[in-house]
Coordinates of C-alpha atoms in Angstrom, one line a residue:
X258 CA 38.2 -23.5 -0.9
X259 CA 35.4 -24.1 -1.5
X260 CA 33.9 -21.3 -2.0
X261 CA 36.8 -20.8 -4.1
X262 CA 35.5 -22.7 -6.7
X263 CA 31.6 -21.5 -6.5
X264 CA 33.1 -17.4 -7.1
X265 CA 34.2 -19.0 -10.9
X266 CA 30.2 -19.6 -11.2
X267 CA 29.5 -16.6 -9.1
X268 CA 28.4 -14.8 -12.5
X269 CA 27.1 -17.7 -14.3
X270 CA 23.8 -17.9 -11.7
X271 CA 23.1 -14.9 -11.5
X272 CA 22.5 -14.5 -14.7
X273 CA 20.9 -17.6 -15.0
X274 CA 18.2 -16.4 -12.0
X275 CA 18.2 -13.4 -14.1
X276 CA 16.7 -15.4 -16.4
X277 CA 14.6 -17.2 -14.0
X278 CA 13.6 -13.8 -12.6
X279 CA 12.1 -12.7 -16.6
X280 CA 10.0 -15.0 -17.3
X281 CA 8.3 -15.0 -14.4
X282 CA 7.6 -11.7 -15.0
X283 CA 6.3 -12.2 -18.5
X284 CA 4.3 -15.6 -17.9
X285 CA 2.7 -13.5 -13.8
X286 CA 2.9 -9.7 -15.9
X287 CA -1.1 -9.8 -16.1
X288 CA -2.2 -11.8 -12.5
X289 CA -4.3 -9.3 -11.0
X290 CA -3.6 -10.0 -7.5
X291 CA -0.6 -11.0 -7.3
X292 CA 2.2 -7.7 -7.5
X293 CA 5.9 -9.1 -8.7
X294 CA 9.3 -7.4 -8.2
X295 CA 10.0 -4.1 -9.6
X296 CA 14.1 -4.3 -10.9
X297 CA 14.6 -0.6 -10.6
X298 CA 17.0 1.2 -14.6
X299 CA 18.8 2.0 -11.7
X300 CA 20.8 -1.6 -10.4
X301 CA 20.9 -4.9 -11.7
X302 CA 18.9 -7.9 -9.1
X303 CA 20.9 -11.0 -8.5
X304 CA 17.1 -13.3 -6.9
X305 CA 19.0 -14.6 -4.1
X306 CA 14.5 -14.4 -4.5
X307 CA 11.4 -14.1 -5.8
X308 CA 9.0 -12.9 -4.3
X309 CA 5.6 -12.0 -5.5
X310 CA 3.0 -9.9 -2.5
X311 CA -0.6 -11.6 -2.9
X312 CA -2.9 -9.9 -2.5
X313 CA -5.1 -10.1 0.4
X314 CA -8.1 -8.6 1.7
X315 CA -7.7 -5.5 4.1
X316 CA -10.3 -6.3 6.6
X317 CA -8.5 -9.9 7.3
X318 CA -6.0 -9.9 10.0
X319 CA -4.1 -12.5 8.3
X320 CA -3.3 -12.5 4.9
X321 CA -5.6 -15.0 3.9
X322 CA -4.9 -15.6 0.4
X323 CA -0.9 -16.0 0.3
X324 CA -1.5 -18.6 2.6
X325 CA -4.1 -20.7 0.7
X326 CA -1.2 -20.1 -2.5
X327 CA 1.1 -21.3 -0.4
X328 CA -1.0 -24.7 0.6
X329 CA -2.2 -24.5 -2.8
X330 CA 1.5 -24.5 -4.6
X331 CA 2.7 -26.8 -1.6
X332 CA -1.1 -29.0 -2.3
X333 CA 1.4 -28.9 -7.1
X334 CA 4.6 -29.9 -5.6
X335 CA 5.9 -26.3 -5.4
X336 CA 8.1 -25.5 -2.6
X337 CA 7.7 -22.0 -0.8
X338 CA 8.6 -19.6 1.0
X339 CA 7.3 -17.3 3.7
X340 CA 11.8 -15.2 4.2
X341 CA 10.3 -11.8 6.7
X342 CA 6.4 -13.2 7.7
X343 CA 7.4 -10.7 10.6
X344 CA 8.5 -7.4 10.7
X345 CA 11.9 -6.3 12.6
X346 CA 11.0 -3.5 14.5
X347 CA 8.0 -6.3 15.5
X348 CA 10.3 -8.8 16.2
X349 CA 11.2 -9.9 19.6
X350 CA 15.9 -9.2 20.0
X351 CA 14.1 -5.4 18.9
X352 CA 10.8 -4.9 21.5
X353 CA 12.7 -2.9 23.7
X354 CA 13.4 0.1 21.0
X355 CA 9.5 0.1 21.7
X356 CA 8.1 0.0 18.1
X357 CA 4.2 -1.3 18.2
X358 CA 2.5 -3.0 15.4
X359 CA 1.5 -0.3 13.1
X360 CA 4.9 2.3 13.2
X361 CA 5.9 0.2 10.2
X362 CA 2.8 0.2 8.0
X363 CA 5.2 -0.4 5.3
X364 CA 7.5 -3.5 6.2
X365 CA 4.3 -5.0 8.3
X366 CA 1.8 -5.2 4.6
X367 CA 4.9 -6.8 2.7
X368 CA 5.1 -9.5 5.4
X369 CA 1.4 -10.4 5.7
X370 CA 1.9 -10.8 1.4
X371 CA 5.1 -12.0 -0.1
X372 CA 5.5 -15.3 -1.1
X373 CA 8.9 -16.8 -2.1
X374 CA 8.8 -19.0 -5.4
X375 CA 11.3 -21.3 -6.3
X376 CA 14.3 -19.7 -7.5
X377 CA 17.9 -20.8 -8.3
X378 CA 20.2 -20.8 -11.6
X379 CA 19.0 -24.3 -12.7
X380 CA 15.0 -23.7 -13.1
X381 CA 14.0 -25.6 -16.0
X382 CA 11.8 -23.6 -18.4
X383 CA 9.2 -26.6 -17.9
X384 CA 9.1 -26.1 -14.7
X385 CA 8.9 -21.9 -14.5
X386 CA 6.0 -22.9 -16.9
X387 CA 4.1 -25.1 -14.4
X388 CA 4.3 -23.1 -11.6
X389 CA 3.1 -19.5 -13.2
X390 CA 0.6 -21.6 -14.5
X391 CA -0.7 -22.7 -11.1
X392 CA -0.1 -20.3 -10.0
X393 CA -2.0 -18.7 -12.6
X394 CA -5.1 -21.3 -11.8
X395 CA -5.7 -21.0 -8.5
X396 CA -6.4 -17.3 -8.5
X397 CA -9.3 -18.3 -11.7
X398 CA -10.8 -20.9 -9.7

């Protein structure tokens, strides 16, 4: 019954998340140390998450820059997430498949770089501006 009520709002919520993503993309497009999610011409993203990729140093065992940005944003009242910090092939439940670190380098790089910033339909323009200004401030220091 609850989901039946919520389904009536799904299209509006999706459109609002697309609006938030568009504003993020516009405000963060010139931040060189991050890569933004891309949308293909043949599909429309629903933006359940908005995951930026924070470029770290190749020599680092772990992406310290991503972790430092996450800490900085938290100190400024902005919740973030690491939704997939361990690639699937390195999860304990898949050990029996025999994959090792290095077998899927793109997945591993994305796991080390990904940082989810706030994404929900009710984000205001002021909140989006604040989040983006904090990200920019972090990379300017």
